[in-house]
PDB file of C-alpha atoms in Angstrom:
ATOM      1  CA  MET A   1      96.941 164.864  47.114  1.00 79.00           C
ATOM      2  CA  GLY A   2      96.667 161.713  45.546  1.00 77.00           C
ATOM      3  CA  LEU A   3     100.924 161.083  46.283  1.00 78.00           C
ATOM      4  CA  LEU A   4     100.606 161.982  49.635  1.00 85.00           C
ATOM      5  CA  PHE A   5      97.175 159.905  50.534  1.00 87.00           C
ATOM      6  CA  LEU A   6      99.130 156.838  49.169  1.00 84.00           C
ATOM      7  CA  ALA A   7     102.035 157.624  50.737  1.00 82.00           C
ATOM      8  CA  LEU A   8     100.296 158.076  53.833  1.00 90.00           C
ATOM      9  CA  THR A   9      98.671 154.465  53.243  1.00 89.00           C
ATOM     10  CA  GLN A  10     102.058 152.646  52.853  1.00 89.00           C
ATOM     11  CA  ALA A  11     102.714 154.092  56.259  1.00 90.00           C
ATOM     12  CA  VAL A  12     100.214 152.691  57.719  1.00 92.00           C
ATOM     13  CA  MET A  13     100.575 148.797  56.220  1.00 93.00           C
ATOM     14  CA  VAL A  14     104.282 149.315  57.446  1.00 94.00           C
ATOM     15  CA  SER A  15     103.186 150.418  60.735  1.00 95.00           C
ATOM     16  CA  VAL A  16     100.775 147.939  61.096  1.00 95.00           C
ATOM     17  CA  ALA A  17     103.046 144.631  59.626  1.00 96.00           C
ATOM     18  CA  ARG A  18     106.024 146.229  62.378  1.00 97.00           C
ATOM     19  CA  ASP A  19     103.319 145.235  65.077  1.00 97.00           C
ATOM     20  CA  VAL A  20     102.411 141.978  63.657  1.00 97.00           C
ATOM     21  CA  ALA A  21     106.153 141.011  64.074  1.00 97.00           C
ATOM     22  CA  GLN A  22     106.637 142.352  67.605  1.00 97.00           C
ATOM     23  CA  SER A  23     103.102 140.551  68.455  1.00 97.00           C
ATOM     24  CA  ALA A  24     104.203 137.451  66.459  1.00 97.00           C
ATOM     25  CA  ALA A  25     107.717 137.230  68.290  1.00 97.00           C
ATOM     26  CA  GLU A  26     106.672 138.240  72.428  1.00 97.00           C
ATOM     27  CA  GLU A  27     103.738 135.157  71.930  1.00 96.00           C
ATOM     28  CA  GLY A  28     107.010 133.172  70.713  1.00 96.00           C
ATOM     29  CA  LEU A  29     108.682 134.186  73.573  1.00 96.00           C
ATOM     30  CA  ARG A  30     106.705 133.940  75.623  1.00 95.00           C
ATOM     31  CA  ALA A  31     106.857 129.839  74.757  1.00 94.00           C
ATOM     32  CA  ALA A  32     109.815 129.640  73.990  1.00 93.00           C
ATOM     33  CA  ARG A  33     110.823 130.686  78.129  1.00 90.00           C
ATOM     34  CA  ALA A  34     108.277 129.125  80.238  1.00 86.00           C
ATOM     35  CA  ARG A  35     110.072 126.662  81.623  1.00 81.00           C
ATOM     36  CA  GLN A  36     108.417 123.446  79.316  1.00 85.00           C
ATOM     37  CA  GLY A  37     108.934 125.774  76.634  1.00 86.00           C
ATOM     38  CA  THR A  38     111.073 124.498  73.267  1.00 90.00           C
ATOM     39  CA  PHE A  39     112.013 125.948  70.732  1.00 92.00           C
ATOM     40  CA  SER A  40     110.328 124.755  68.645  1.00 93.00           C
ATOM     41  CA  GLN A  41     107.127 125.709  70.488  1.00 95.00           C
ATOM     42  CA  GLY A  42     108.480 129.209  70.041  1.00 95.00           C
ATOM     43  CA  ARG A  43     108.827 128.851  66.231  1.00 96.00           C
ATOM     44  CA  ALA A  44     105.515 127.625  65.666  1.00 96.00           C
ATOM     45  CA  VAL A  45     102.809 130.262  67.797  1.00 96.00           C
ATOM     46  CA  ALA A  46     105.430 133.091  66.803  1.00 96.00           C
ATOM     47  CA  ALA A  47     104.264 131.514  63.445  1.00 96.00           C
ATOM     48  CA  SER A  48     100.870 130.687  63.560  1.00 96.00           C
ATOM     49  CA  PHE A  49     100.249 134.081  65.083  1.00 96.00           C
ATOM     50  CA  ALA A  50     102.110 136.076  62.455  1.00 95.00           C
ATOM     51  CA  ARG A  51     100.204 134.020  59.493  1.00 94.00           C
ATOM     52  CA  ARG A  52      96.695 135.293  60.924  1.00 94.00           C
ATOM     53  CA  GLU A  53      97.552 138.589  60.276  1.00 90.00           C
ATOM     54  CA  PRO A  54      97.364 139.003  55.941  1.00 91.00           C
ATOM     55  CA  VAL A  55      99.293 142.402  56.911  1.00 93.00           C
ATOM     56  CA  LEU A  56     103.247 140.764  57.446  1.00 94.00           C
ATOM     57  CA  GLN A  57     103.824 138.440  54.040  1.00 94.00           C
ATOM     58  CA  THR A  58     106.032 135.410  53.767  1.00 95.00           C
ATOM     59  CA  PRO A  59     107.100 136.006  58.033  1.00 96.00           C
ATOM     60  CA  ALA A  60     109.876 133.435  59.295  1.00 97.00           C
ATOM     61  CA  VAL A  61     110.862 132.926  62.839  1.00 97.00           C
ATOM     62  CA  THR A  62     114.275 132.167  64.392  1.00 96.00           C
ATOM     63  CA  VAL A  63     114.286 131.090  68.673  1.00 96.00           C
ATOM     64  CA  SER A  64     118.329 130.677  69.683  1.00 94.00           C
ATOM     65  CA  GLY A  65     119.674 131.878  72.627  1.00 90.00           C
ATOM     66  CA  THR A  66     120.599 129.381  76.242  1.00 86.00           C
ATOM     67  CA  ASN A  67     120.094 131.560  78.847  1.00 87.00           C
ATOM     68  CA  THR A  68     118.768 134.577  76.800  1.00 92.00           C
ATOM     69  CA  ILE A  69     116.098 133.405  74.586  1.00 94.00           C
ATOM     70  CA  VAL A  70     115.311 136.133  71.102  1.00 96.00           C
ATOM     71  CA  VAL A  71     113.465 135.339  68.715  1.00 97.00           C
ATOM     72  CA  ARG A  72     112.873 137.822  65.804  1.00 98.00           C
ATOM     73  CA  VAL A  73     110.070 137.187  63.422  1.00 98.00           C
ATOM     74  CA  THR A  74     110.833 138.940  59.505  1.00 97.00           C
ATOM     75  CA  GLY A  75     107.992 139.586  56.959  1.00 97.00           C
ATOM     76  CA  ARG A  76     107.279 141.762  53.934  1.00 96.00           C
ATOM     77  CA  ALA A  77     104.652 145.160  53.763  1.00 94.00           C
ATOM     78  CA  PRO A  78     102.226 145.281  51.518  1.00 92.00           C
ATOM     79  CA  SER A  79     103.878 147.704  48.807  1.00 89.00           C
ATOM     80  CA  LEU A  80     101.290 150.170  46.928  1.00 86.00           C
ATOM     81  CA  LEU A  81     104.251 151.098  44.736  1.00 79.00           C
ATOM     82  CA  PRO A  82     105.401 147.635  42.439  1.00 79.00           C
ATOM     83  CA  GLY A  83     108.961 146.097  42.424  1.00 81.00           C
ATOM     84  CA  VAL A  84     108.963 147.843  46.073  1.00 82.00           C
ATOM     85  CA  ASP A  85     110.263 145.824  48.396  1.00 88.00           C
ATOM     86  CA  ILE A  86     110.232 146.911  51.912  1.00 94.00           C
ATOM     87  CA  THR A  87     111.121 144.270  54.923  1.00 96.00           C
ATOM     88  CA  VAL A  88     109.650 144.666  58.427  1.00 96.00           C
ATOM     89  CA  SER A  89     112.005 142.770  61.392  1.00 97.00           C
ATOM     90  CA  ARG A  90     110.931 142.694  64.804  1.00 97.00           C
ATOM     91  CA  THR A  91     113.648 140.681  67.588  1.00 97.00           C
ATOM     92  CA  VAL A  92     112.583 140.272  71.046  1.00 97.00           C
ATOM     93  CA  ARG A  93     114.425 138.680  74.232  1.00 96.00           C
ATOM     94  CA  GLY A  94     113.452 137.857  77.413  1.00 94.00           C
ATOM     95  CA  ALA A  95     115.234 134.843  79.498  1.00 90.00           C
ATOM     96  CA  ARG A  96     114.801 132.413  80.223  1.00 86.00           C
ATOM     97  CA  GLU A  97     112.528 130.888  82.656  1.00 81.00           C
ATOM     98  CA  ARG A  98     113.881 128.778  85.878  1.00 76.00           C
ATOM     99  CA  PHE A  99     113.571 127.963  89.144  1.00 73.00           C
ATOM    100  CA  THR A 100     115.571 128.950  91.940  1.00 75.00           C
ATOM    101  CA  THR A 101     115.925 127.680  95.554  1.00 80.00           C
ATOM    102  CA  PRO A 102     117.328 129.694  98.267  1.00 83.00           C
ATOM    103  CA  GLY A 103     120.209 129.604  99.401  1.00 76.00           C
ATOM    104  CA  PRO A 104     121.582 130.161 102.755  1.00 75.00           C
ATOM    105  CA  SER A 105     121.366 133.804 103.866  1.00 64.00           C
TER     106      SER A 105
END
């Protein structure tokens, strides 16, 4: 029974860490893909979001792309078992916002 509880608790912590990584990546994408947004702004927003949630440990953020912006957030989920390292990673993509004018019909 104790082992089942331990496994269930570990699964919940991994799931929450994945959700935090996903949300952080989405926030970073929102900032980076904006018309005046930059990669460094996207990276800073995603990292700040991830660091506010202690369930995602040692978060790292990468932002890349030109017309399609890619934000990847990686970190570790807390482990209840000594020596077990559980890496969590989430990637989101989105088109860079740009303004266009209508062409001739």
